[in-house]
Amino acid sequence: MKVHSRGIVFSGMGLALVIVLGTSHLFPLMADGPSSVSPSAQTANAPASSKAPAWVLQDVNGKTVKSSDFAGKVVILDFWATWCPPCRAEIPGFIDLQKKYGDQGVAVVGVSLDQEGPSAVQPFMKQLGMNYPVVMGDDKIVQDFGGIEGIPTTFIIDRSGNVVSKHVGFGDETAFETEIKPLI
């Protein structure tokens, strides 16, 4: 899988080299971790009328999962990877949000960008006790969501299927909870 960022295509070791060389302008939150960005710098609101792209992907067990499976729900769609410290820091908050609001129509969905595939993601999910579905991302979903400049990148999608916000970088549970409550 390739990750597209600002017109540049990175693949495999190339992406790792970019991260190691400290290109903070491409991946500002990966080097410094969750405390490096203020909450106001984390969120870029999308127009309320922008429809979320439809997608069909495989989960970590090879089962087909579609965006339409979550129709009528408030979706927290999180692009992440097991090797990303800020991504790992967000997961306990997503687990809590799924527990608290799952029965009220909220669905957290992880989109793993791990190149190693399910073999890397399955044990990670089990270790953390992830209680929400994780699908294996591909180039198409990355492109359809406008390119992912850095991870984690999280989209909040309302019950009508509109993208209401986009968060680039670490976001804490309280911020996401405040944002989804009015949508429930």
Short mmCIF file of N, CA and C in Angstrom, two decimals:
data_model
loop_
_atom_site.label_atom_id
_atom_site.label_comp_id
_atom_site.label_asym_id
_atom_site.label_seq_id
_atom_site.Cartn_x
_atom_site.Cartn_y
_atom_site.Cartn_z
N MET A 1 0.84 -1.18 0.00
CA MET A 1 0.00 0.00 0.00
C MET A 1 0.87 1.24 0.00
N LYS A 2 0.44 2.24 -0.69
CA LYS A 2 1.16 3.51 -0.74
C LYS A 2 0.37 4.55 0.02
N VAL A 3 1.05 5.49 0.63
CA VAL A 3 0.37 6.59 1.31
C VAL A 3 0.65 7.85 0.51
N HIS A 4 -0.39 8.54 0.12
CA HIS A 4 -0.26 9.74 -0.69
C HIS A 4 -0.29 10.96 0.20
N SER A 5 0.66 11.85 0.00
CA SER A 5 0.70 13.06 0.79
C SER A 5 1.24 14.21 -0.03
N ARG A 6 0.41 15.23 -0.23
CA ARG A 6 0.80 16.43 -0.95
C ARG A 6 1.42 16.12 -2.31
N GLY A 7 0.80 15.18 -3.02
CA GLY A 7 1.25 14.88 -4.35
C GLY A 7 2.47 13.97 -4.42
N ILE A 8 2.98 13.53 -3.30
CA ILE A 8 4.14 12.67 -3.26
C ILE A 8 3.67 11.29 -2.87
N VAL A 9 4.20 10.27 -3.48
CA VAL A 9 3.83 8.91 -3.15
C VAL A 9 4.96 8.28 -2.35
N PHE A 10 4.63 7.76 -1.16
CA PHE A 10 5.60 7.09 -0.31
C PHE A 10 5.20 5.63 -0.23
N SER A 11 6.15 4.75 -0.27
CA SER A 11 5.85 3.34 -0.15
C SER A 11 6.89 2.67 0.73
N GLY A 12 6.42 1.75 1.58
CA GLY A 12 7.31 0.92 2.39
C GLY A 12 8.39 1.68 3.11
N MET A 13 9.63 1.37 2.80
CA MET A 13 10.78 1.98 3.47
C MET A 13 10.85 3.48 3.22
N GLY A 14 10.35 3.92 2.08
CA GLY A 14 10.36 5.35 1.80
C GLY A 14 9.58 6.14 2.83
N LEU A 15 8.44 5.62 3.21
CA LEU A 15 7.62 6.27 4.24
C LEU A 15 8.36 6.27 5.57
N ALA A 16 8.95 5.13 5.91
CA ALA A 16 9.70 5.07 7.17
C ALA A 16 10.85 6.07 7.15
N LEU A 17 11.53 6.21 6.03
CA LEU A 17 12.64 7.16 5.92
C LEU A 17 12.15 8.59 6.10
N VAL A 18 11.00 8.90 5.51
CA VAL A 18 10.44 10.25 5.66
C VAL A 18 10.18 10.55 7.12
N ILE A 19 9.61 9.59 7.83
CA ILE A 19 9.29 9.79 9.25
C ILE A 19 10.57 9.94 10.05
N VAL A 20 11.55 9.07 9.81
CA VAL A 20 12.80 9.11 10.55
C VAL A 20 13.53 10.43 10.32
N LEU A 21 13.47 10.94 9.12
CA LEU A 21 14.18 12.19 8.82
C LEU A 21 13.50 13.41 9.42
N GLY A 22 12.37 13.21 10.04
CA GLY A 22 11.73 14.30 10.79
C GLY A 22 11.02 15.31 9.93
N THR A 23 10.32 14.86 8.93
CA THR A 23 9.58 15.80 8.10
C THR A 23 8.31 16.21 8.83
N SER A 24 8.47 17.04 9.80
CA SER A 24 7.35 17.42 10.66
C SER A 24 6.27 18.18 9.90
N HIS A 25 6.61 18.75 8.75
CA HIS A 25 5.57 19.43 7.98
C HIS A 25 4.60 18.44 7.35
N LEU A 26 5.00 17.17 7.15
CA LEU A 26 4.10 16.16 6.62
C LEU A 26 3.38 15.39 7.71
N PHE A 27 4.11 15.04 8.78
CA PHE A 27 3.57 14.24 9.86
C PHE A 27 3.87 14.93 11.18
N PRO A 28 3.23 16.06 11.46
CA PRO A 28 3.60 16.86 12.61
C PRO A 28 3.39 16.20 13.96
N LEU A 29 2.52 15.23 14.08
CA LEU A 29 2.21 14.67 15.38
C LEU A 29 2.93 13.37 15.66
N MET A 30 3.54 12.78 14.67
CA MET A 30 4.18 11.49 14.88
C MET A 30 5.45 11.62 15.70
N ALA A 31 6.18 12.68 15.51
CA ALA A 31 7.46 12.82 16.21
C ALA A 31 7.28 13.22 17.67
N ASP A 32 6.33 14.10 17.93
CA ASP A 32 6.22 14.67 19.26
C ASP A 32 5.15 14.05 20.13
N GLY A 33 4.25 13.28 19.57
CA GLY A 33 3.24 12.62 20.38
C GLY A 33 2.03 13.48 20.65
N PRO A 34 1.13 12.98 21.45
CA PRO A 34 -0.18 13.60 21.63
C PRO A 34 -0.18 14.97 22.27
N SER A 35 0.81 15.31 23.05
CA SER A 35 0.75 16.59 23.74
C SER A 35 1.33 17.74 22.93
N SER A 36 1.74 17.48 21.67
CA SER A 36 2.45 18.51 20.93
C SER A 36 1.55 19.50 20.22
N VAL A 37 0.25 19.26 20.13
CA VAL A 37 -0.62 20.14 19.39
C VAL A 37 -1.82 20.51 20.24
N SER A 38 -2.16 21.78 20.22
CA SER A 38 -3.32 22.22 20.98
C SER A 38 -4.59 21.73 20.30
N PRO A 39 -5.68 21.55 21.05
CA PRO A 39 -6.92 21.05 20.46
C PRO A 39 -7.40 21.88 19.28
N SER A 40 -7.22 23.19 19.31
CA SER A 40 -7.69 24.02 18.20
C SER A 40 -6.91 23.75 16.93
N ALA A 41 -5.67 23.32 17.04
CA ALA A 41 -4.87 23.03 15.86
C ALA A 41 -5.17 21.64 15.31
N GLN A 42 -5.90 20.83 16.04
CA GLN A 42 -6.14 19.45 15.63
C GLN A 42 -7.33 19.31 14.68
N THR A 43 -8.27 20.21 14.72
CA THR A 43 -9.52 20.02 14.02
C THR A 43 -9.62 20.96 12.84
N ALA A 44 -9.99 20.38 11.71
CA ALA A 44 -10.31 21.19 10.53
C ALA A 44 -11.73 20.81 10.17
N ASN A 45 -12.68 21.71 10.38
CA ASN A 45 -14.07 21.38 10.12
C ASN A 45 -14.34 21.31 8.63
N ALA A 46 -15.04 20.28 8.24
CA ALA A 46 -15.46 20.09 6.86
C ALA A 46 -16.86 20.68 6.72
N PRO A 47 -17.23 21.09 5.51
CA PRO A 47 -18.59 21.58 5.32
C PRO A 47 -19.59 20.49 5.69
N ALA A 48 -20.66 20.87 6.38
CA ALA A 48 -21.65 19.90 6.85
C ALA A 48 -22.31 19.16 5.69
N SER A 49 -22.26 19.71 4.50
CA SER A 49 -22.93 19.09 3.36
C SER A 49 -22.03 18.11 2.61
N SER A 50 -20.79 17.92 3.02
CA SER A 50 -19.92 17.00 2.28
C SER A 50 -20.24 15.56 2.64
N LYS A 51 -20.72 14.81 1.68
CA LYS A 51 -21.06 13.40 1.88
C LYS A 51 -19.79 12.60 2.07
N ALA A 52 -19.81 11.69 3.03
CA ALA A 52 -18.68 10.79 3.23
C ALA A 52 -18.62 9.82 2.05
N PRO A 53 -17.43 9.56 1.54
CA PRO A 53 -17.32 8.60 0.44
C PRO A 53 -17.76 7.20 0.87
N ALA A 54 -18.37 6.48 -0.04
CA ALA A 54 -18.73 5.08 0.22
C ALA A 54 -17.46 4.24 0.09
N TRP A 55 -17.39 3.17 0.87
CA TRP A 55 -16.23 2.29 0.80
C TRP A 55 -16.64 0.85 1.10
N VAL A 56 -15.83 -0.07 0.59
CA VAL A 56 -15.99 -1.50 0.85
C VAL A 56 -14.58 -2.04 1.10
N LEU A 57 -14.35 -2.58 2.30
CA LEU A 57 -13.03 -3.09 2.68
C LEU A 57 -13.18 -4.40 3.43
N GLN A 58 -12.07 -5.06 3.64
CA GLN A 58 -12.05 -6.30 4.42
C GLN A 58 -11.63 -5.98 5.85
N ASP A 59 -12.28 -6.65 6.82
CA ASP A 59 -11.83 -6.49 8.20
C ASP A 59 -10.63 -7.41 8.44
N VAL A 60 -10.12 -7.43 9.65
CA VAL A 60 -8.91 -8.19 9.95
C VAL A 60 -9.13 -9.71 9.84
N ASN A 61 -10.39 -10.14 9.76
CA ASN A 61 -10.70 -11.57 9.60
C ASN A 61 -11.09 -11.91 8.16
N GLY A 62 -10.99 -10.94 7.26
CA GLY A 62 -11.32 -11.17 5.86
C GLY A 62 -12.78 -10.98 5.50
N LYS A 63 -13.59 -10.54 6.46
CA LYS A 63 -15.01 -10.30 6.22
C LYS A 63 -15.18 -8.94 5.54
N THR A 64 -16.08 -8.88 4.57
CA THR A 64 -16.37 -7.62 3.88
C THR A 64 -17.17 -6.70 4.78
N VAL A 65 -16.71 -5.47 4.88
CA VAL A 65 -17.39 -4.44 5.67
C VAL A 65 -17.59 -3.24 4.74
N LYS A 66 -18.80 -2.68 4.76
CA LYS A 66 -19.14 -1.55 3.90
C LYS A 66 -19.55 -0.35 4.74
N SER A 67 -19.31 0.81 4.19
CA SER A 67 -19.77 2.03 4.88
C SER A 67 -21.27 1.98 5.09
N SER A 68 -22.00 1.37 4.18
CA SER A 68 -23.46 1.30 4.31
C SER A 68 -23.89 0.46 5.52
N ASP A 69 -23.00 -0.38 6.04
CA ASP A 69 -23.30 -1.15 7.26
C ASP A 69 -23.55 -0.22 8.46
N PHE A 70 -23.10 1.02 8.36
CA PHE A 70 -23.20 1.97 9.46
C PHE A 70 -24.20 3.09 9.16
N ALA A 71 -25.04 2.89 8.15
CA ALA A 71 -26.05 3.89 7.78
C ALA A 71 -26.92 4.21 8.98
N GLY A 72 -27.20 5.48 9.17
CA GLY A 72 -28.04 5.93 10.27
C GLY A 72 -27.32 6.06 11.60
N LYS A 73 -26.02 5.82 11.61
CA LYS A 73 -25.23 5.93 12.84
C LYS A 73 -24.30 7.13 12.75
N VAL A 74 -23.87 7.59 13.92
CA VAL A 74 -22.80 8.58 14.00
C VAL A 74 -21.51 7.76 13.96
N VAL A 75 -20.66 8.04 12.99
CA VAL A 75 -19.45 7.24 12.80
C VAL A 75 -18.21 8.05 13.13
N ILE A 76 -17.35 7.45 13.92
CA ILE A 76 -16.01 7.99 14.16
C ILE A 76 -15.09 7.10 13.34
N LEU A 77 -14.64 7.60 12.20
CA LEU A 77 -13.81 6.84 11.27
C LEU A 77 -12.36 7.26 11.45
N ASP A 78 -11.56 6.34 12.00
CA ASP A 78 -10.19 6.66 12.39
C ASP A 78 -9.16 5.94 11.53
N PHE A 79 -8.35 6.71 10.80
CA PHE A 79 -7.23 6.18 10.02
C PHE A 79 -6.02 6.12 10.95
N TRP A 80 -5.41 4.94 11.08
CA TRP A 80 -4.36 4.74 12.07
C TRP A 80 -3.44 3.60 11.65
N ALA A 81 -2.41 3.35 12.45
CA ALA A 81 -1.52 2.20 12.26
C ALA A 81 -0.96 1.78 13.61
N THR A 82 -0.61 0.52 13.73
CA THR A 82 -0.10 -0.02 14.99
C THR A 82 1.22 0.60 15.41
N TRP A 83 2.01 1.06 14.46
CA TRP A 83 3.34 1.60 14.74
C TRP A 83 3.32 3.09 15.08
N CYS A 84 2.17 3.71 15.11
CA CYS A 84 2.02 5.16 15.30
C CYS A 84 1.68 5.48 16.76
N PRO A 85 2.62 6.09 17.52
CA PRO A 85 2.36 6.38 18.94
C PRO A 85 1.10 7.21 19.20
N PRO A 86 0.83 8.31 18.47
CA PRO A 86 -0.41 9.05 18.75
C PRO A 86 -1.67 8.23 18.43
N CYS A 87 -1.56 7.36 17.43
CA CYS A 87 -2.70 6.48 17.11
C CYS A 87 -2.98 5.55 18.28
N ARG A 88 -1.94 4.95 18.80
CA ARG A 88 -2.10 4.03 19.93
C ARG A 88 -2.66 4.77 21.15
N ALA A 89 -2.26 6.02 21.32
CA ALA A 89 -2.74 6.80 22.47
C ALA A 89 -4.24 7.10 22.38
N GLU A 90 -4.77 7.18 21.17
CA GLU A 90 -6.20 7.47 21.00
C GLU A 90 -7.10 6.26 21.25
N ILE A 91 -6.60 5.07 21.04
CA ILE A 91 -7.43 3.87 21.05
C ILE A 91 -8.20 3.66 22.36
N PRO A 92 -7.61 3.83 23.55
CA PRO A 92 -8.42 3.66 24.77
C PRO A 92 -9.64 4.59 24.82
N GLY A 93 -9.50 5.80 24.30
CA GLY A 93 -10.64 6.72 24.24
C GLY A 93 -11.72 6.22 23.29
N PHE A 94 -11.31 5.66 22.15
CA PHE A 94 -12.29 5.11 21.21
C PHE A 94 -13.00 3.90 21.81
N ILE A 95 -12.26 3.08 22.54
CA ILE A 95 -12.87 1.93 23.22
C ILE A 95 -13.94 2.41 24.20
N ASP A 96 -13.61 3.45 24.98
CA ASP A 96 -14.57 4.01 25.94
C ASP A 96 -15.79 4.60 25.24
N LEU A 97 -15.56 5.34 24.15
CA LEU A 97 -16.69 5.94 23.43
C LEU A 97 -17.60 4.87 22.84
N GLN A 98 -17.02 3.78 22.34
CA GLN A 98 -17.84 2.70 21.80
C GLN A 98 -18.67 2.07 22.92
N LYS A 99 -18.07 1.88 24.10
CA LYS A 99 -18.81 1.32 25.25
C LYS A 99 -19.94 2.25 25.68
N LYS A 100 -19.64 3.54 25.78
CA LYS A 100 -20.62 4.50 26.30
C LYS A 100 -21.76 4.80 25.33
N TYR A 101 -21.44 4.87 24.04
CA TYR A 101 -22.42 5.38 23.08
C TYR A 101 -22.81 4.41 21.97
N GLY A 102 -22.24 3.22 21.96
CA GLY A 102 -22.57 2.25 20.92
C GLY A 102 -24.04 1.92 20.85
N ASP A 103 -24.68 1.80 22.02
CA ASP A 103 -26.12 1.48 22.04
C ASP A 103 -26.99 2.69 21.72
N GLN A 104 -26.36 3.86 21.55
CA GLN A 104 -27.09 5.07 21.17
C GLN A 104 -26.86 5.43 19.70
N GLY A 105 -26.26 4.51 18.95
CA GLY A 105 -26.09 4.74 17.53
C GLY A 105 -24.74 5.33 17.12
N VAL A 106 -23.73 5.19 17.95
CA VAL A 106 -22.38 5.63 17.59
C VAL A 106 -21.58 4.39 17.21
N ALA A 107 -20.83 4.49 16.14
CA ALA A 107 -19.96 3.39 15.71
C ALA A 107 -18.56 3.93 15.47
N VAL A 108 -17.61 3.40 16.21
CA VAL A 108 -16.20 3.69 15.94
C VAL A 108 -15.75 2.65 14.93
N VAL A 109 -15.05 3.10 13.89
CA VAL A 109 -14.51 2.20 12.89
C VAL A 109 -13.05 2.59 12.65
N GLY A 110 -12.16 1.64 12.83
CA GLY A 110 -10.75 1.88 12.57
C GLY A 110 -10.40 1.48 11.15
N VAL A 111 -9.58 2.31 10.50
CA VAL A 111 -9.06 1.99 9.16
C VAL A 111 -7.55 1.86 9.32
N SER A 112 -7.09 0.61 9.39
CA SER A 112 -5.66 0.36 9.59
C SER A 112 -4.91 0.59 8.28
N LEU A 113 -3.82 1.34 8.38
CA LEU A 113 -2.95 1.56 7.23
C LEU A 113 -1.64 0.77 7.37
N ASP A 114 -1.70 -0.28 8.19
CA ASP A 114 -0.53 -1.14 8.38
C ASP A 114 -0.26 -1.94 7.11
N GLN A 115 0.96 -1.83 6.58
CA GLN A 115 1.33 -2.57 5.38
C GLN A 115 1.46 -4.06 5.65
N GLU A 116 1.72 -4.43 6.88
CA GLU A 116 1.88 -5.85 7.21
C GLU A 116 0.55 -6.58 7.21
N GLY A 117 -0.53 -5.85 7.18
CA GLY A 117 -1.85 -6.45 7.09
C GLY A 117 -2.39 -6.98 8.40
N PRO A 118 -3.41 -7.84 8.30
CA PRO A 118 -4.08 -8.37 9.49
C PRO A 118 -3.15 -9.06 10.48
N SER A 119 -2.07 -9.67 10.00
CA SER A 119 -1.18 -10.38 10.92
C SER A 119 -0.55 -9.45 11.94
N ALA A 120 -0.41 -8.18 11.61
CA ALA A 120 0.10 -7.19 12.57
C ALA A 120 -1.02 -6.59 13.40
N VAL A 121 -2.20 -6.47 12.83
CA VAL A 121 -3.30 -5.76 13.47
C VAL A 121 -4.08 -6.64 14.46
N GLN A 122 -4.32 -7.90 14.10
CA GLN A 122 -5.12 -8.78 14.97
C GLN A 122 -4.56 -8.91 16.38
N PRO A 123 -3.26 -9.23 16.56
CA PRO A 123 -2.76 -9.35 17.93
C PRO A 123 -2.78 -8.02 18.68
N PHE A 124 -2.58 -6.93 17.96
CA PHE A 124 -2.63 -5.59 18.55
C PHE A 124 -4.03 -5.31 19.09
N MET A 125 -5.04 -5.62 18.29
CA MET A 125 -6.43 -5.40 18.70
C MET A 125 -6.76 -6.21 19.94
N LYS A 126 -6.33 -7.45 19.95
CA LYS A 126 -6.60 -8.32 21.08
C LYS A 126 -5.92 -7.80 22.34
N GLN A 127 -4.67 -7.39 22.21
CA GLN A 127 -3.89 -6.89 23.34
C GLN A 127 -4.56 -5.66 23.96
N LEU A 128 -5.08 -4.76 23.14
CA LEU A 128 -5.70 -3.55 23.65
C LEU A 128 -7.18 -3.73 23.98
N GLY A 129 -7.77 -4.84 23.60
CA GLY A 129 -9.19 -5.06 23.86
C GLY A 129 -10.08 -4.17 23.01
N MET A 130 -9.69 -3.96 21.75
CA MET A 130 -10.47 -3.09 20.87
C MET A 130 -11.84 -3.72 20.63
N ASN A 131 -12.88 -2.94 20.89
CA ASN A 131 -14.27 -3.41 20.84
C ASN A 131 -15.03 -2.85 19.64
N TYR A 132 -14.32 -2.42 18.65
CA TYR A 132 -14.94 -1.86 17.46
C TYR A 132 -14.28 -2.45 16.21
N PRO A 133 -14.99 -2.41 15.08
CA PRO A 133 -14.45 -3.02 13.87
C PRO A 133 -13.24 -2.26 13.33
N VAL A 134 -12.31 -3.03 12.78
CA VAL A 134 -11.14 -2.46 12.12
C VAL A 134 -11.06 -3.09 10.73
N VAL A 135 -10.98 -2.22 9.74
CA VAL A 135 -10.83 -2.66 8.35
C VAL A 135 -9.43 -2.33 7.87
N MET A 136 -9.00 -3.05 6.85
CA MET A 136 -7.68 -2.81 6.29
C MET A 136 -7.81 -1.79 5.16
N GLY A 137 -7.20 -0.63 5.37
CA GLY A 137 -7.29 0.45 4.40
C GLY A 137 -6.50 0.15 3.14
N ASP A 138 -6.83 0.88 2.08
CA ASP A 138 -6.11 0.76 0.82
C ASP A 138 -5.98 2.14 0.20
N ASP A 139 -5.31 2.18 -0.96
CA ASP A 139 -5.09 3.46 -1.65
C ASP A 139 -6.40 4.16 -1.97
N LYS A 140 -7.41 3.39 -2.34
CA LYS A 140 -8.68 4.01 -2.75
C LYS A 140 -9.34 4.78 -1.61
N ILE A 141 -9.44 4.18 -0.42
CA ILE A 141 -10.10 4.90 0.67
C ILE A 141 -9.28 6.13 1.07
N VAL A 142 -7.97 6.02 1.03
CA VAL A 142 -7.12 7.16 1.34
C VAL A 142 -7.39 8.30 0.36
N GLN A 143 -7.43 7.97 -0.93
CA GLN A 143 -7.71 8.99 -1.96
C GLN A 143 -9.12 9.54 -1.84
N ASP A 144 -10.10 8.64 -1.61
CA ASP A 144 -11.49 9.07 -1.54
C ASP A 144 -11.73 10.06 -0.39
N PHE A 145 -10.97 9.93 0.69
CA PHE A 145 -11.10 10.85 1.82
C PHE A 145 -10.14 12.04 1.70
N GLY A 146 -9.70 12.32 0.48
CA GLY A 146 -8.92 13.52 0.22
C GLY A 146 -7.44 13.37 0.48
N GLY A 147 -6.95 12.17 0.64
CA GLY A 147 -5.54 11.96 0.97
C GLY A 147 -5.36 12.14 2.47
N ILE A 148 -4.57 11.30 3.04
CA ILE A 148 -4.32 11.37 4.47
C ILE A 148 -2.91 11.91 4.65
N GLU A 149 -2.79 13.12 5.21
CA GLU A 149 -1.50 13.79 5.34
C GLU A 149 -0.69 13.27 6.49
N GLY A 150 -1.32 12.72 7.47
CA GLY A 150 -0.64 12.19 8.65
C GLY A 150 -1.64 11.36 9.43
N ILE A 151 -1.13 10.50 10.28
CA ILE A 151 -2.03 9.70 11.09
C ILE A 151 -1.70 9.93 12.55
N PRO A 152 -2.70 9.84 13.40
CA PRO A 152 -4.07 9.52 13.08
C PRO A 152 -4.80 10.67 12.38
N THR A 153 -5.73 10.30 11.53
CA THR A 153 -6.69 11.24 10.96
C THR A 153 -8.06 10.63 11.20
N THR A 154 -8.95 11.41 11.81
CA THR A 154 -10.25 10.91 12.21
C THR A 154 -11.35 11.79 11.63
N PHE A 155 -12.34 11.16 11.05
CA PHE A 155 -13.50 11.86 10.49
C PHE A 155 -14.71 11.56 11.36
N ILE A 156 -15.50 12.59 11.65
CA ILE A 156 -16.78 12.43 12.33
C ILE A 156 -17.85 12.55 11.25
N ILE A 157 -18.70 11.52 11.17
CA ILE A 157 -19.74 11.45 10.14
C ILE A 157 -21.08 11.37 10.85
N ASP A 158 -22.01 12.24 10.46
CA ASP A 158 -23.31 12.27 11.13
C ASP A 158 -24.24 11.16 10.62
N ARG A 159 -25.42 11.08 11.20
CA ARG A 159 -26.38 10.01 10.88
C ARG A 159 -26.84 10.07 9.42
N SER A 160 -26.71 11.22 8.78
CA SER A 160 -27.10 11.36 7.38
C SER A 160 -25.96 11.03 6.42
N GLY A 161 -24.80 10.69 6.96
CA GLY A 161 -23.66 10.33 6.12
C GLY A 161 -22.80 11.49 5.69
N ASN A 162 -22.96 12.63 6.38
CA ASN A 162 -22.16 13.81 6.06
C ASN A 162 -20.93 13.89 6.96
N VAL A 163 -19.80 14.24 6.37
CA VAL A 163 -18.59 14.48 7.16
C VAL A 163 -18.78 15.83 7.84
N VAL A 164 -18.78 15.84 9.17
CA VAL A 164 -18.95 17.09 9.89
C VAL A 164 -17.63 17.65 10.40
N SER A 165 -16.61 16.79 10.53
CA SER A 165 -15.30 17.31 10.91
C SER A 165 -14.22 16.30 10.60
N LYS A 166 -13.01 16.83 10.56
CA LYS A 166 -11.81 16.03 10.31
C LYS A 166 -10.77 16.45 11.34
N HIS A 167 -10.19 15.48 12.02
CA HIS A 167 -9.15 15.73 13.01
C HIS A 167 -7.86 15.12 12.50
N VAL A 168 -6.83 15.92 12.38
CA VAL A 168 -5.52 15.41 11.99
C VAL A 168 -4.64 15.45 13.23
N GLY A 169 -4.13 14.29 13.62
CA GLY A 169 -3.32 14.20 14.83
C GLY A 169 -4.13 13.71 16.00
N PHE A 170 -3.48 13.58 17.13
CA PHE A 170 -4.10 13.06 18.34
C PHE A 170 -5.28 13.92 18.76
N GLY A 171 -6.36 13.24 19.12
CA GLY A 171 -7.53 13.89 19.69
C GLY A 171 -7.92 13.12 20.94
N ASP A 172 -8.19 13.82 22.00
CA ASP A 172 -8.53 13.08 23.23
C ASP A 172 -10.01 12.73 23.26
N GLU A 173 -10.32 11.78 24.11
CA GLU A 173 -11.68 11.25 24.21
C GLU A 173 -12.70 12.35 24.49
N THR A 174 -12.37 13.28 25.37
CA THR A 174 -13.30 14.35 25.73
C THR A 174 -13.67 15.21 24.53
N ALA A 175 -12.69 15.51 23.69
CA ALA A 175 -12.96 16.33 22.51
C ALA A 175 -13.91 15.60 21.56
N PHE A 176 -13.66 14.31 21.31
CA PHE A 176 -14.54 13.54 20.44
C PHE A 176 -15.93 13.40 21.05
N GLU A 177 -15.99 13.17 22.35
CA GLU A 177 -17.28 13.02 23.02
C GLU A 177 -18.11 14.31 22.91
N THR A 178 -17.48 15.44 23.13
CA THR A 178 -18.16 16.73 23.00
C THR A 178 -18.70 16.93 21.61
N GLU A 179 -17.96 16.45 20.62
CA GLU A 179 -18.37 16.63 19.24
C GLU A 179 -19.51 15.69 18.81
N ILE A 180 -19.50 14.46 19.32
CA ILE A 180 -20.53 13.51 18.87
C ILE A 180 -21.86 13.65 19.62
N LYS A 181 -21.82 14.17 20.85
CA LYS A 181 -23.06 14.25 21.66
C LYS A 181 -24.21 14.95 20.92
N PRO A 182 -23.97 16.11 20.30
CA PRO A 182 -25.10 16.75 19.61
C PRO A 182 -25.60 15.97 18.40
N LEU A 183 -24.79 15.04 17.89
CA LEU A 183 -25.18 14.29 16.71
C LEU A 183 -25.98 13.03 17.04
N ILE A 184 -25.98 12.66 18.33
CA ILE A 184 -26.63 11.41 18.73
C ILE A 184 -28.13 11.54 18.69
#
